[in-house]
Every structure is written in C-alpha cells, then in structure tokens.
Amino acid sequence: MTARAAYLASFLIVTSFLPTSSSHSHVPAVTDALDIVSKISTEHDATIKASMDFGHIVRAIPSGVFHPTSPSDIAALIRLSLSQPKPFAVAPRGRGHSARGQALAVGGVVVDMRSLHDHDHDHRAGHGRYRMNNAVPGAWVDVGGEQLWIDVLHATLEHDLAPRVWTDYLHITVGGTLSNGGIGGQAFRHGPQISNVHELDVVTGTGEMVSCSPGKNSDLFYAALGGLGQFGVITRARIALEPAPRRVLWVRLAYSDVRSFTSDQELLISKRPAGGCGSGFDYVEGQVQLNRTLTEGRRSSSFFSAPELDQLARLAVATGSAAIYYIEGAMYYDDDTTTASSVNQKLETLLEELSFVPGLAFVRDVSYVDFLDRVGRDEQKLRSAGVWDVPHPWLNIFVPRSRILDFDAGVFKGILKGTRPVGLILMYPMNKDRWDDRMTTATPDEDVFYAVGLLRSAVAAADLEQLERENAAVLEFCHREGIGYRQYLPSHASLDGWRRHFGEKWSRFAALKRKYDPRAILTPGQGIFFSAGHDLTDQQTGSDSRNVL
C-alpha cells in the first residue's frame, strides 16, 4: 500500500464516523482532525505488530496505529474519538510487555508511545532528553512516559545519580510500569516505583493535558499511579533519584527449608538504613527452583556455573525437597579500596545471621549497570535460542505473610510438584508501609506480603494449555483456602472479579473512571469497563457483572 493510500484508508476509518452536526462539543477543527488522521497507520504490518503483546496469548487487531510527535497529539486523538457518535478505543503501548492483552485495542487505535522518543518536549527543552535536579537530597529527573528505564539509567548515571527502585527488566517504558506499580528487589526499602514519583503529566480520557502531584490535582495523581491506564496516558514523570553506586556484591544463598528461607528474607527486609548506612542488603529477592528443573532441566544459568548447578541438584536429591529456594541479595558500594574492603566485611557479618545451607553462598562482584541489566542480557541469549517470542502465561500475585507457608505447601509441594517449567519462579517479601494506600494499586491487608511470580514460558505447542491449567489451579487453591491474595499485573474475567480485586477501593476507582474517562475509551484491553462509547453511570460501574468487555 502506498503512503497516500494508507493516509486515505486512515482518513476513511475515522471520518466515516464524524458527526454531521456542528454543535457537538468535542468536534475538533477539520485541519486538526486531518493532522491527527495523517499520523494513523493502517498498514498491515503495523496493525499486526500492535495486535499482540509479550504474552503471545491474546490477539486483538486494531483499526490503526497512531504515531504521535508530542503529548498534545495524544490529547487531540482522544478528542477526535470523543467527537464520534461511537468513540473508538485508545490504548497506549510502549514495548507491549503485557501478558494478557492489556495494551491491545481490538478495532480501536493503539498509540505507539515510542514514537515520542525522537521528539523533544517542552518539559525537556534545553536539557537534552532529560531535565534534572542534581541536588542531593531531593534530586529528581523528568522523563517522558515513553522512555525506557535502561535509557533513564544511563542518562542519570552521567550525573552519578539513579532512581531508587528498578524492575528486574529495564527494557520497558516508564509509563507502562508506573501504570502498574513497578516492583523489584529495592521495593522493601523504598516501595514500588509509583512510591518514588513527585509529579506526572497525564492526558486524560476527556482529552485534557493535566499536570498533577500530591499537592495539585492529587486525585488524578494517585489514580494514574498503578491505575492500569484507566484514567489517562502518562506522558511525563518526575522520578526521585539517589546517589548511584559503582559496584555490587551480588549474592545467592541456597535453602532446602522454606521456613528458614522465608524467616531470613523477612529478617533482611526488616533491616532499615541508619544514618544512611544500612546493615543489610540494598536489594532482596528470592527464587524457587523446583526439584525437576534442577535434576532434569537444561543445565545452564547466567549466574551459576555448571559445578554450582551440580551442587544445587545434589542438595535437592539429598534432602528429598520438592524445591530448592535461594535468596538473591545485593550490596551496593563504590569502587575505592576502602569501601570495597568494608562492604566485604559487612557481607560476612550479615551472612553469619542467616540460616542458608552451609557452603552454598555464591557471590559475584559486578558493576552496577551489569547487575541492573542482567535480564536484558538473558533476553539476548533467549532470542538467540528462539525461546523469547513464545507464549508467556505469567501469573503474578501478592500473598500475605501469614499464608505464605500454606501457599508453598499447596502450590510448590502440591500443584506444581513434579513439574519442570521453563522460566523463573520468584518469591520475595515487601513491606506494606512502603506503599502509598492513596494509590489505586491493591495489596493484601498485612504489614508484610510476598510477591510470587510464576514467570513461565510455553516453548512447546502443548505447554500453553498445561500452564494455563496450572495457573487456574493455583488461583482456585487460593480461593478455596481463603488466602487473601491480590493479583499484580491483574487479569480478571468479570466485573465481580475486579470488584474483589480492588476491595474497598472499588467505589473510588469507579468514580475516578467516570470523572477522567467517562466514555471508557482508554486501555480497553484491561477488560474492566464497558467498551468505548458507553457513558459510565453509578449503576453501570456498580454490581452489573455484564459491564466487562
């Protein structure tokens, strides 16, 4: 298709729905509409690419893909949608790293947020791509919602600064993670990424461009952070920074007993820094290695050497454990001789407090960048092996501390016992007091809860169905046993499921949706509200379980 034909097709898609009455309050000027339509691609390759996400499970083909050059373009697109008798859905997409079609818009328009990457915006004018305040304490950086965290890392390191909290994978966008939460091994100390934001610029579902913060338009600020894209498109975020270390002692400690594993994790996250110098790890996560993945699975690891994997496999056989657990910790330091010596002593002292299997403490000394971008390197290996672009039926849940041993017994020693999945199983605790309850994210009602991630891949054709059955069995077990879990990166099949997910926050969530996206055009792939074009009323966001897409 020629460029002219693509333009014409795009124009027809949109203008075929333009109202005939000039009295419609949302009708944009014809020239503005033509400019927006010119940035919508209906090319087959573009729409097919935007019809799938990282999960490779859900497919939803949009009518077009929008390539904005500024946040005002996104606002204009939304206003154009609202001018139609039946508005079209609008879904922002960064890297499409969702697993269940959350970034898709069947029949609507997908906004390619990365199109903003090559255009300077007002909030960064005169400062390259990033505007920064370097004063410590109180340092921050303004970044576009389309920016990748890996790029933010390199830009802030030029000033010896870095954000406080990172997701394990950095090749995803700022706006995408802030719309969900953004968790990682630093969250026990600093909270999720959404707890480390000072300001936002948001384009709402009414087509308005709004700056917000805890002191200005605060309801939108707290709604958008962790709001699953339901209230607006995040186009700028002011992220808190701290002095960046240069080196990391990266540690993995093996356990065959889940009680020792969880007790030590909870001890580690209870250690708070005193006078700016903590006595524990700066990063705490944990993994579960099922027995068969050690004894029969592929024998390769980006961290463990082959002899170390043999040690872990022998531990699994000798103890008869259904799973081997290991704590993953990190101590940050600078690379001068005095600091390096002191951090090694600090590590030795800390390890004496822990109950891992003697002789099974594994330590690597790596650069700060290499540590943070470890999953990015794994991605390249998986792509080379042809096992990256496969279905990823991931299940992420938050489990209250009081039930984590029950969960372990029912899931790892029950439902998944004897399985040999390809992928990771994460399990690590966080402190609830580091989450801001004014935000729309849902967490268990306990002071400490665990993030459990079944990050498994379906590398063979028959794997997907089996993994989906296991995920369903895990959720059914939690329901049956009354485990008060919450999903992270949630996916629910009914409005009742969403109401249970948000709990007492549901009424406020629905009210904010009516205020900031009353026609329900934004991010329809989440499946929470009616499809685009339906006005949301109190009744429609209440108990009617048929309001979901």
Coordinates of C-alpha atoms in Angstrom, one line a residue:
M1 CA 0.0 0.0 0.0
T2 CA 1.4 3.5 -0.9
A3 CA 1.7 6.2 1.7
R4 CA -1.2 8.1 0.0
A5 CA -3.4 5.0 0.1
A6 CA -2.5 4.4 3.7
Y7 CA -3.4 8.0 4.5
L8 CA -6.7 7.8 2.7
A9 CA -7.6 4.5 4.4
S10 CA -6.8 6.1 7.8
F11 CA -8.9 9.1 6.9
L12 CA -11.9 7.0 5.9
I13 CA -11.7 4.9 9.1
V14 CA -12.1 8.0 11.3
T15 CA -14.2 10.4 9.2
S16 CA -16.8 7.8 8.4
F17 CA -17.9 8.2 12.0
L18 CA -17.7 12.0 12.1
P19 CA -21.0 13.6 13.4
T20 CA -23.0 15.6 10.9
S21 CA -24.0 18.2 13.5
S22 CA -21.5 21.0 14.1
S23 CA -22.9 21.6 17.6
H24 CA -21.1 18.6 19.1
S25 CA -18.9 19.9 21.9
H26 CA -15.9 17.7 21.1
V27 CA -15.7 18.2 17.4
P28 CA -12.1 19.3 16.5
A29 CA -11.3 21.7 13.7
V30 CA -11.1 19.9 10.3
T31 CA -7.4 20.8 10.0
D32 CA -6.7 19.4 13.4
A33 CA -8.5 16.2 12.5
L34 CA -6.7 15.8 9.2
D35 CA -3.3 16.3 11.1
I36 CA -4.2 13.5 13.6
V37 CA -5.5 11.2 10.9
S38 CA -2.3 11.6 8.9
K39 CA -0.4 10.1 11.9
I40 CA -2.6 6.9 11.9
S41 CA -1.1 4.0 10.1
T42 CA -3.4 1.3 8.8
E43 CA -0.6 -0.7 7.2
H44 CA -0.9 -4.4 7.7
D45 CA 2.5 -4.8 9.3
A46 CA 1.8 -2.0 11.8
T47 CA -1.6 -3.3 12.9
I48 CA -0.4 -6.9 13.1
K49 CA 2.5 -5.9 15.3
A50 CA 0.2 -3.9 17.6
S51 CA -2.3 -6.9 17.8
M52 CA 0.0 -9.0 20.0
D53 CA 1.9 -8.4 23.2
F54 CA 4.7 -10.1 25.1
G55 CA 2.3 -12.8 26.4
H56 CA 1.5 -14.1 22.9
I57 CA -1.8 -15.4 24.2
V58 CA -4.4 -12.7 23.3
R59 CA -4.7 -11.3 19.8
A60 CA -6.7 -8.1 19.1
I61 CA -6.2 -6.3 15.8
P62 CA -6.7 -2.5 15.9
S63 CA -8.0 -0.4 13.1
G64 CA -4.9 1.7 13.2
V65 CA -1.7 2.6 15.0
F66 CA -1.2 6.3 16.0
H67 CA 2.3 7.8 15.8
P68 CA 2.3 11.0 18.0
T69 CA 5.1 13.5 17.9
S70 CA 4.0 15.2 21.2
P71 CA 1.7 14.7 24.1
S72 CA -0.7 17.2 22.5
D73 CA -1.2 14.8 19.6
I74 CA -2.4 12.2 22.1
A75 CA -4.9 14.7 23.5
A76 CA -6.1 15.6 20.0
L77 CA -6.6 11.9 19.2
I78 CA -8.7 11.4 22.3
R79 CA -10.8 14.4 21.5
L80 CA -11.3 13.1 17.9
S81 CA -12.5 9.9 19.4
L82 CA -14.9 11.7 21.6
S83 CA -16.3 13.6 18.7
Q84 CA -17.7 10.4 17.2
P85 CA -21.2 9.1 17.8
K86 CA -19.5 6.0 18.9
P87 CA -16.0 6.8 20.2
F88 CA -13.1 4.5 19.2
A89 CA -10.9 2.9 21.9
V90 CA -7.5 4.3 22.5
A91 CA -4.7 2.2 24.0
P92 CA -1.2 3.5 24.8
R93 CA 1.5 0.9 24.0
G94 CA 5.2 1.2 25.0
R95 CA 7.0 -2.1 24.5
G96 CA 3.8 -4.2 24.7
H97 CA 5.2 -6.1 27.7
S98 CA 1.8 -7.1 29.0
A99 CA 0.9 -10.8 29.2
R100 CA -2.9 -10.8 28.7
G101 CA -3.6 -8.2 26.0
Q102 CA -3.7 -5.2 28.4
A103 CA -2.1 -3.0 25.8
L104 CA -4.3 -4.0 22.9
A105 CA -7.4 -2.4 21.4
V106 CA -9.5 -4.5 19.1
G107 CA -11.0 -2.3 16.4
G108 CA -9.6 0.8 18.1
V109 CA -6.4 2.9 17.8
V110 CA -3.2 1.8 19.5
V111 CA -0.9 4.7 20.4
D112 CA 2.7 3.9 19.7
M113 CA 4.3 5.7 22.6
R114 CA 7.8 5.1 21.4
S115 CA 7.0 7.4 18.5
L116 CA 7.6 10.3 21.0
H117 CA 11.1 9.1 21.6
D118 CA 12.7 11.1 18.8
H119 CA 11.0 14.4 19.6
D120 CA 12.0 16.8 22.4
H121 CA 9.1 18.0 24.5
D122 CA 8.7 21.2 26.4
H123 CA 9.5 19.6 29.8
R124 CA 12.9 18.6 28.5
A125 CA 13.7 21.6 26.3
G126 CA 17.2 22.9 26.7
H127 CA 18.3 19.8 28.8
G128 CA 18.7 17.1 26.1
R129 CA 16.3 14.3 26.7
Y130 CA 16.1 14.7 30.4
R131 CA 15.6 17.6 32.8
M132 CA 17.3 17.0 36.2
N133 CA 17.7 18.5 39.6
N134 CA 21.1 17.2 40.8
A135 CA 20.9 18.5 44.4
V136 CA 21.2 15.7 47.0
P137 CA 19.0 15.1 48.9
G138 CA 16.0 15.9 46.8
A139 CA 17.4 15.0 43.4
W140 CA 14.9 14.1 40.6
V141 CA 14.7 13.7 36.8
D142 CA 11.8 14.4 34.4
V143 CA 11.4 11.7 31.9
G144 CA 8.8 11.0 29.2
G145 CA 6.4 8.2 29.7
E146 CA 7.7 6.6 26.5
Q147 CA 11.3 6.4 27.8
L148 CA 12.9 3.0 28.6
W149 CA 14.2 2.5 32.1
I150 CA 17.6 1.4 30.6
D151 CA 17.9 4.8 29.0
V152 CA 17.0 6.6 32.2
L153 CA 19.7 4.6 34.0
H154 CA 22.4 5.6 31.6
A155 CA 21.3 9.3 31.5
T156 CA 21.2 9.7 35.3
L157 CA 24.5 7.8 35.8
E158 CA 26.2 10.6 33.8
H159 CA 25.4 12.7 37.0
D160 CA 26.3 9.9 39.4
L161 CA 22.6 9.5 40.3
A162 CA 20.0 6.8 39.7
P163 CA 16.4 6.1 40.5
R164 CA 15.9 4.2 43.8
V165 CA 13.7 1.3 42.6
W166 CA 14.1 -0.8 39.5
T167 CA 12.1 -3.6 37.9
D168 CA 14.2 -6.7 37.1
Y169 CA 13.8 -5.9 33.3
L170 CA 14.8 -2.4 32.2
H171 CA 13.8 -2.5 28.5
I172 CA 10.2 -1.4 29.2
T173 CA 8.7 2.1 29.4
V174 CA 8.4 4.4 32.4
G175 CA 4.7 5.0 31.7
G176 CA 4.0 1.3 31.5
T177 CA 5.5 0.4 34.8
L178 CA 4.0 3.4 36.6
S179 CA 0.6 2.4 35.3
N180 CA 1.0 -0.9 37.2
G181 CA 3.3 -0.4 40.2
G182 CA 6.9 -1.2 39.3
I183 CA 8.3 -3.7 41.8
G184 CA 11.8 -5.2 42.3
G185 CA 14.3 -6.0 44.9
Q186 CA 14.6 -2.5 46.2
A187 CA 10.9 -2.2 47.0
F188 CA 11.2 -3.5 50.5
R189 CA 13.1 -0.3 51.4
H190 CA 11.8 2.4 49.0
G191 CA 8.4 1.0 48.0
P192 CA 7.4 0.3 44.4
Q193 CA 8.3 2.7 41.6
I194 CA 5.0 4.5 42.0
S195 CA 6.0 5.5 45.5
N196 CA 9.0 7.4 44.1
V197 CA 7.3 9.8 41.8
H198 CA 6.9 13.5 42.6
E199 CA 4.8 14.7 39.6
L200 CA 3.1 13.5 36.5
D201 CA 1.8 14.9 33.2
V202 CA -1.3 12.9 32.2
V203 CA -3.6 13.1 29.1
T204 CA -7.0 12.1 30.5
G205 CA -9.8 10.3 28.8
T206 CA -11.5 13.7 28.3
G207 CA -8.6 14.9 26.1
E208 CA -7.2 17.2 28.7
M209 CA -3.5 17.6 29.5
V210 CA -3.1 17.7 33.2
S211 CA -0.1 18.2 35.5
C212 CA -0.6 16.6 38.8
S213 CA 1.2 15.9 42.1
P214 CA 0.4 15.2 45.8
G215 CA -0.5 18.9 46.1
K216 CA -2.0 19.6 42.7
N217 CA -4.8 17.6 41.1
S218 CA -3.9 14.9 43.6
D219 CA -6.9 12.6 42.9
L220 CA -5.6 12.1 39.3
F221 CA -2.0 11.8 40.5
Y222 CA -2.9 8.9 42.9
A223 CA -5.3 7.4 40.4
A224 CA -2.9 7.3 37.5
L225 CA -0.1 5.7 39.5
G226 CA -0.9 2.0 39.5
G227 CA -4.2 2.8 37.7
L228 CA -3.8 0.3 34.9
G229 CA -4.1 3.1 32.3
Q230 CA -7.8 3.6 33.1
F231 CA -7.6 7.4 33.8
G232 CA -5.1 8.8 31.4
V233 CA -1.9 8.4 29.5
I234 CA 1.2 9.2 31.4
T235 CA 3.5 11.4 29.3
R236 CA 5.9 12.8 31.9
A237 CA 7.0 11.6 35.3
R238 CA 9.3 13.3 37.8
I239 CA 11.3 10.4 39.4
A240 CA 13.2 10.6 42.7
L241 CA 16.9 10.0 42.5
E242 CA 19.7 9.0 44.9
P243 CA 23.5 8.8 44.6
A244 CA 24.4 5.8 42.4
P245 CA 26.9 3.2 43.5
R246 CA 29.5 1.8 41.1
R247 CA 29.7 -1.8 42.1
V248 CA 27.5 -4.6 43.5
L249 CA 28.2 -7.7 45.6
W250 CA 25.6 -10.0 44.0
V251 CA 24.7 -12.9 46.3
R252 CA 22.6 -16.1 46.1
L253 CA 22.1 -18.2 49.2
A254 CA 20.6 -21.7 48.9
Y255 CA 18.0 -23.2 51.2
S256 CA 16.2 -26.6 51.3
D257 CA 13.8 -25.5 54.0
V258 CA 11.1 -22.9 53.2
R259 CA 10.8 -21.8 56.9
S260 CA 14.4 -20.8 57.1
F261 CA 14.2 -19.2 53.6
T262 CA 11.2 -17.0 54.5
S263 CA 12.4 -16.2 58.0
D264 CA 15.7 -15.0 56.6
Q265 CA 14.0 -13.0 53.9
E266 CA 11.8 -11.3 56.5
L267 CA 14.8 -10.6 58.7
L268 CA 16.6 -8.9 55.7
I269 CA 13.7 -6.6 54.8
S270 CA 13.3 -5.6 58.4
K271 CA 16.8 -4.0 58.3
R272 CA 16.4 -0.3 57.7
P273 CA 19.4 2.0 57.0
A274 CA 20.6 4.0 59.9
G275 CA 22.4 7.3 59.3
G276 CA 22.5 6.5 55.6
C277 CA 24.4 3.2 56.0
G278 CA 22.4 0.1 56.2
S279 CA 23.5 -3.2 57.8
G280 CA 21.8 -5.4 55.3
F281 CA 21.2 -5.9 51.6
D282 CA 20.2 -3.0 49.3
Y283 CA 18.2 -5.5 47.2
V284 CA 16.3 -8.6 48.3
E285 CA 14.5 -11.0 46.1
G286 CA 14.1 -14.8 46.2
Q287 CA 13.6 -17.7 43.7
V288 CA 12.1 -21.2 43.9
Q289 CA 13.7 -23.9 41.9
L290 CA 11.5 -26.9 41.6
N291 CA 13.3 -30.3 42.0
R292 CA 12.9 -31.5 38.5
T293 CA 14.2 -28.2 37.0
L294 CA 17.5 -28.9 38.8
T295 CA 17.8 -32.6 38.3
E296 CA 16.4 -32.9 34.7
G297 CA 16.1 -29.4 33.3
R298 CA 18.5 -27.7 30.9
R299 CA 21.8 -27.2 32.8
S300 CA 22.6 -23.6 32.1
S301 CA 22.4 -20.4 34.1
S302 CA 23.5 -16.8 33.7
F303 CA 24.6 -16.7 37.4
F304 CA 25.5 -20.3 38.5
S305 CA 28.4 -22.2 37.0
A306 CA 27.9 -25.8 35.9
P307 CA 29.6 -27.1 39.1
E308 CA 27.4 -24.9 41.2
L309 CA 24.3 -26.2 39.5
D310 CA 25.6 -29.7 40.3
Q311 CA 25.8 -28.7 44.0
L312 CA 22.2 -27.5 44.0
A313 CA 21.0 -30.6 42.2
R314 CA 22.8 -32.8 44.8
L315 CA 21.1 -30.8 47.6
A316 CA 17.7 -31.4 46.0
V317 CA 18.3 -35.2 45.8
A318 CA 19.9 -35.5 49.3
T319 CA 17.1 -33.6 51.1
G320 CA 14.3 -35.0 49.0
S321 CA 12.9 -31.5 48.9
A322 CA 10.2 -30.7 46.3
A323 CA 12.0 -27.4 45.8
I324 CA 15.3 -25.6 46.5
Y325 CA 15.0 -21.9 47.4
Y326 CA 17.5 -19.2 47.2
I327 CA 17.7 -15.6 48.5
E328 CA 19.1 -13.2 46.0
G329 CA 20.7 -10.2 47.6
A330 CA 22.9 -7.2 46.6
M331 CA 25.1 -4.8 48.5
Y332 CA 26.0 -1.6 46.7
Y333 CA 29.3 0.1 47.1
D334 CA 31.8 2.4 45.4
D335 CA 34.9 1.0 43.9
D336 CA 37.6 2.6 46.0
T337 CA 39.7 0.2 48.1
T338 CA 38.5 1.2 51.5
T339 CA 34.8 0.9 50.6
A340 CA 35.3 -2.4 48.8
S341 CA 37.0 -3.8 51.9
S342 CA 34.3 -2.6 54.2
V343 CA 31.5 -4.0 52.1
N344 CA 33.0 -7.4 52.1
Q345 CA 33.3 -7.3 55.9
K346 CA 29.7 -6.2 56.1
L347 CA 28.6 -9.1 53.9
E348 CA 30.5 -11.6 56.1
T349 CA 28.8 -10.2 59.2
L350 CA 25.4 -10.4 57.6
L351 CA 25.8 -13.9 56.4
E352 CA 26.6 -15.0 60.0
E353 CA 23.0 -14.1 60.9
L354 CA 21.4 -16.2 58.2
S355 CA 20.5 -19.9 58.0
F356 CA 21.3 -20.9 54.4
V357 CA 22.8 -24.3 53.7
P358 CA 26.5 -24.2 54.8
G359 CA 28.8 -23.8 51.8
L360 CA 26.1 -22.7 49.5
A361 CA 26.6 -19.0 49.4
F362 CA 27.6 -17.8 45.9
V363 CA 29.0 -14.3 45.4
R364 CA 29.7 -12.2 42.3
D365 CA 31.3 -8.8 42.2
V366 CA 29.8 -6.9 39.2
S367 CA 29.3 -3.3 38.0
Y368 CA 26.1 -1.6 39.0
V369 CA 24.9 -1.4 35.4
D370 CA 25.7 -5.1 34.8
F371 CA 23.6 -6.1 37.8
L372 CA 20.6 -4.0 36.9
D373 CA 20.6 -5.0 33.3
R374 CA 21.1 -8.8 34.0
V375 CA 17.7 -9.7 32.5
G376 CA 18.4 -7.7 29.4
R377 CA 21.5 -9.9 28.7
D378 CA 19.4 -13.0 29.4
E379 CA 16.9 -11.7 26.8
Q380 CA 19.6 -11.7 24.1
K381 CA 20.5 -15.3 24.9
L382 CA 16.9 -16.4 24.8
R383 CA 16.3 -14.6 21.5
S384 CA 19.3 -16.3 20.0
A385 CA 17.9 -19.6 21.2
G386 CA 14.5 -18.8 19.7
V387 CA 12.6 -19.1 23.0
W388 CA 11.8 -15.4 23.7
D389 CA 8.9 -14.8 21.3
V390 CA 6.8 -17.6 22.7
P391 CA 3.6 -17.5 24.9
H392 CA 4.2 -16.3 28.4
P393 CA 1.2 -17.3 30.6
W394 CA 2.6 -15.4 33.6
L395 CA 0.8 -15.3 36.9
N396 CA 1.9 -12.7 39.5
I397 CA 0.2 -12.5 42.9
F398 CA 0.8 -10.9 46.3
V399 CA 0.4 -13.4 49.1
P400 CA 0.1 -12.3 52.8
R401 CA 2.9 -13.3 55.0
S402 CA 0.5 -15.3 57.3
R403 CA -0.3 -17.6 54.5
I404 CA 2.9 -18.0 52.6
L405 CA 3.8 -21.4 54.1
D406 CA 0.3 -22.6 53.2
F407 CA 0.8 -21.3 49.7
D408 CA 4.2 -23.1 49.4
A409 CA 2.7 -26.4 50.7
G410 CA -0.3 -26.2 48.3
V411 CA 1.4 -24.9 45.2
F412 CA 5.1 -25.8 45.1
K413 CA 4.8 -29.0 47.1
G414 CA 1.3 -29.7 45.6
I415 CA 0.0 -28.4 42.3
L416 CA 3.5 -27.8 40.8
K417 CA 5.3 -30.7 42.4
G418 CA 7.0 -32.8 39.8
T419 CA 6.6 -30.2 37.0
R420 CA 9.6 -28.9 35.0
P421 CA 8.6 -25.5 33.8
V422 CA 10.8 -23.3 31.6
G423 CA 11.2 -19.9 33.2
L424 CA 11.6 -18.4 36.7
I425 CA 9.5 -18.6 39.9
L426 CA 10.0 -15.6 42.1
M427 CA 9.1 -15.3 45.8
Y428 CA 10.2 -12.4 48.0
P429 CA 8.6 -10.2 50.7
M430 CA 7.8 -6.5 50.8
N431 CA 6.8 -4.0 53.5
K432 CA 3.3 -2.6 53.1
D433 CA 4.2 0.6 54.8
R434 CA 6.4 1.5 51.8
W435 CA 3.3 1.5 49.6
D436 CA 1.0 4.6 49.5
D437 CA -2.5 3.4 50.1
R438 CA -4.0 6.5 48.4
M439 CA -2.9 5.0 45.1
T440 CA -5.2 2.6 43.2
T441 CA -3.0 -0.5 43.5
A442 CA -4.4 -3.4 45.5
T443 CA -2.3 -5.2 48.1
P444 CA -3.0 -7.7 50.9
D445 CA -4.1 -6.4 54.3
E446 CA -0.9 -7.4 56.2
D447 CA 2.3 -5.5 57.1
V448 CA 4.4 -7.9 55.0
F449 CA 3.3 -9.7 51.9
Y450 CA 5.1 -11.8 49.3
A451 CA 5.4 -11.2 45.5
V452 CA 5.1 -14.6 43.9
G453 CA 5.7 -14.7 40.2
L454 CA 5.2 -17.8 38.1
L455 CA 7.1 -16.4 35.1
R456 CA 6.9 -19.5 32.9
S457 CA 7.2 -19.9 29.1
A458 CA 5.3 -22.2 26.7
V459 CA 8.2 -23.3 24.5
A460 CA 6.3 -26.3 23.0
A461 CA 2.8 -26.3 21.5
A462 CA 1.3 -28.3 24.2
D463 CA 2.8 -26.3 27.1
L464 CA 0.4 -23.3 27.0
E465 CA -2.7 -25.3 27.8
Q466 CA -0.9 -27.1 30.6
L467 CA 0.5 -24.0 32.1
E468 CA -2.9 -22.2 32.0
R469 CA -4.5 -25.2 33.8
E470 CA -1.9 -24.9 36.5
N471 CA -2.4 -21.2 36.8
A472 CA -6.1 -21.8 37.2
A473 CA -5.5 -24.5 39.8
V474 CA -3.3 -22.1 41.8
L475 CA -6.0 -19.4 41.9
E476 CA -8.6 -21.9 42.7
F477 CA -6.5 -23.2 45.6
C478 CA -6.1 -19.6 46.9
H479 CA -9.9 -19.1 46.7
R480 CA -10.7 -22.4 48.4
E481 CA -8.2 -21.9 51.2
G482 CA -9.2 -18.3 51.8
I483 CA -5.8 -16.9 51.1
G484 CA -6.3 -13.1 50.8
Y485 CA -4.1 -12.6 47.7
R486 CA -4.2 -9.9 45.2
Q487 CA -3.0 -10.1 41.6
Y488 CA -0.2 -8.0 40.3
L489 CA -0.5 -7.1 36.6
P490 CA -4.0 -8.3 37.2
S491 CA -6.4 -10.0 34.8
H492 CA -10.0 -10.8 35.7
A493 CA -12.8 -12.3 33.6
S494 CA -15.7 -10.5 35.3
L495 CA -16.6 -7.2 36.9
D496 CA -17.2 -9.1 40.2
G497 CA -13.6 -10.3 39.9
W498 CA -12.4 -6.7 39.6
R499 CA -14.5 -5.6 42.5
R500 CA -13.0 -8.3 44.7
H501 CA -9.6 -7.3 43.4
F502 CA -9.9 -3.6 44.4
G503 CA -12.0 -4.3 47.6
E504 CA -12.9 -1.2 49.4
K505 CA -11.1 0.9 46.8
W506 CA -13.5 -0.1 44.1
S507 CA -16.1 2.7 44.6
R508 CA -13.4 5.4 44.4
F509 CA -11.8 3.6 41.4
A510 CA -15.2 3.6 39.5
A511 CA -15.9 7.3 40.5
L512 CA -12.5 8.4 39.2
K513 CA -13.1 6.5 36.0
R514 CA -16.4 8.4 35.5
K515 CA -14.5 11.7 36.1
Y516 CA -11.5 11.2 33.9
D517 CA -12.6 8.7 31.3
P518 CA -16.5 8.9 31.2
R519 CA -16.8 7.3 27.8
A520 CA -14.5 4.4 28.8
I521 CA -12.2 4.7 25.7
L522 CA -8.8 4.2 27.4
T523 CA -7.0 0.9 27.7
P524 CA -9.9 -1.4 26.9
G525 CA -7.6 -4.5 27.0
Q526 CA -7.7 -4.5 30.8
G527 CA -11.4 -5.6 30.4
I528 CA -12.7 -3.7 33.4
F529 CA -15.4 -1.5 32.0
F530 CA -17.8 -1.3 29.0
S531 CA -16.2 -1.0 25.6
A532 CA -15.6 2.5 24.2
G533 CA -18.6 4.7 23.7
H534 CA -20.8 3.8 26.7
D535 CA -21.3 6.5 29.3
L536 CA -20.4 5.3 32.8
T537 CA -23.1 5.8 35.4
D538 CA -23.3 4.8 39.0
Q539 CA -25.3 1.8 38.0
Q540 CA -23.0 0.8 35.2
T541 CA -20.0 0.7 37.5
G542 CA -21.8 -0.9 40.3
S543 CA -22.9 -4.6 40.6
D544 CA -23.8 -5.4 37.0
S545 CA -21.3 -8.1 36.1
R546 CA -22.1 -7.8 32.4
N547 CA -20.2 -4.5 32.1
V548 CA -16.9 -6.1 31.2
L549 CA -15.7 -6.3 27.7

